[in-house]
Tab-separated table of C-alpha atoms in Angstrom:
chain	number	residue	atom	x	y	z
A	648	UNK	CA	292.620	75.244	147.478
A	649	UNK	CA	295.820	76.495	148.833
A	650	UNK	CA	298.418	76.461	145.967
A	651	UNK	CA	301.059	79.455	147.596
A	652	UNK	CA	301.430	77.172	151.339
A	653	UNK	CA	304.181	74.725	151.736
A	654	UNK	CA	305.925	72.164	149.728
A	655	UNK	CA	303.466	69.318	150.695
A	656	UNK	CA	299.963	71.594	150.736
A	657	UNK	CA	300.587	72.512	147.174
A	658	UNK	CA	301.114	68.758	146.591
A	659	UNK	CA	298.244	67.941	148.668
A	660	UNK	CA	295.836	70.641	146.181
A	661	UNK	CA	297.767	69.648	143.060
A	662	UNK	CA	296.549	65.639	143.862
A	663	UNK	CA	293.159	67.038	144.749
A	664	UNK	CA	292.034	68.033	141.486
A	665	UNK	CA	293.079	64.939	139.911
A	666	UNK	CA	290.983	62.760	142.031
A	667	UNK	CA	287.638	62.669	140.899
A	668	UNK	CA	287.437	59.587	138.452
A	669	UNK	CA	286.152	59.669	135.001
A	670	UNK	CA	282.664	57.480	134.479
A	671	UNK	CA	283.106	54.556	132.948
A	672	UNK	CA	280.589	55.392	130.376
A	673	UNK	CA	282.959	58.790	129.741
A	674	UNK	CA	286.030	56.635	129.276
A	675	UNK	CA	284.425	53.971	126.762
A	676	UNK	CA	283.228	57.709	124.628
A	677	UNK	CA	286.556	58.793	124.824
A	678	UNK	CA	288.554	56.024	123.623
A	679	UNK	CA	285.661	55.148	120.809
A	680	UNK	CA	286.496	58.600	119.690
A	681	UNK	CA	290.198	58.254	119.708
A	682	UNK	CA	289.981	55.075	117.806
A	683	UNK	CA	287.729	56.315	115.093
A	684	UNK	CA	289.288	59.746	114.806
A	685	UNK	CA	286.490	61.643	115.474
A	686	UNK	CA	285.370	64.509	117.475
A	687	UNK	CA	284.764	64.043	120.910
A	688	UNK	CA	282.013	66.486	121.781
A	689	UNK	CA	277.959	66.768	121.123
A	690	UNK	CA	276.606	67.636	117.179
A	691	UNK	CA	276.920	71.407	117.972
A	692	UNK	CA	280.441	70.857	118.599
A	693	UNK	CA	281.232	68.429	115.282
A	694	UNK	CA	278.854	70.175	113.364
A	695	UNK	CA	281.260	72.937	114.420
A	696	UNK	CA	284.334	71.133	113.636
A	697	UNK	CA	282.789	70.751	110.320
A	698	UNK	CA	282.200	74.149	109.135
A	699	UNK	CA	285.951	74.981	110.406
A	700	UNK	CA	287.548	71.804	108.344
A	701	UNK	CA	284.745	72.427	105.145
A	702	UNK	CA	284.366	68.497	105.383
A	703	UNK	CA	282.224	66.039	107.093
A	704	UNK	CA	283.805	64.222	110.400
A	705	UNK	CA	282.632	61.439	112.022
A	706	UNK	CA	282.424	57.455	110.865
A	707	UNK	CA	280.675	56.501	107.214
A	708	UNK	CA	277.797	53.988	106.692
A	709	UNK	CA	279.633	50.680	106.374
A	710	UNK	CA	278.907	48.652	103.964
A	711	UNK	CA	278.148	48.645	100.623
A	712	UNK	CA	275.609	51.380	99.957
A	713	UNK	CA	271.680	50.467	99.236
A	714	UNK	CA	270.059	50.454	95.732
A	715	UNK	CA	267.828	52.683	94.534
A	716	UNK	CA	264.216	50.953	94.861
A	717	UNK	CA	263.047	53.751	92.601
């Protein structure tokens, strides 16, 4: 990738690594995290997030909680 040529090489190489397209699959993880407001990233990574915010991250059980069948 040539990025000290001319005017339109360095355009052609900027465009270049822009072109590969996110998997659909990728986008629909991204924007569930974005709309939850939680860490986008495997459980290392939120379980890292975690430890660094001293709180748990992620989405709740919904619903009201179960009873006790004790």
């Amino acid at each position: 990738m040539v990025l000290d040529g001319t005017a339109s090489e360095r355009q052609h190489a900027y465009r270049e690594l822009f072109r590969p397209a996110l998997e659909p699959e990728q986008v629909r993880d991204i924007r569930a995290a974005v709309q939850t407001g939680t860490p986008f990233g495997n459980d290392r990574f939120r379980k890292q997030i975690e430890k660094a915010l001293n709180c748990g991250v992620g989405q709740a059980r919904r619903g009201r909680p179960s009873r006790d069948t004790a």
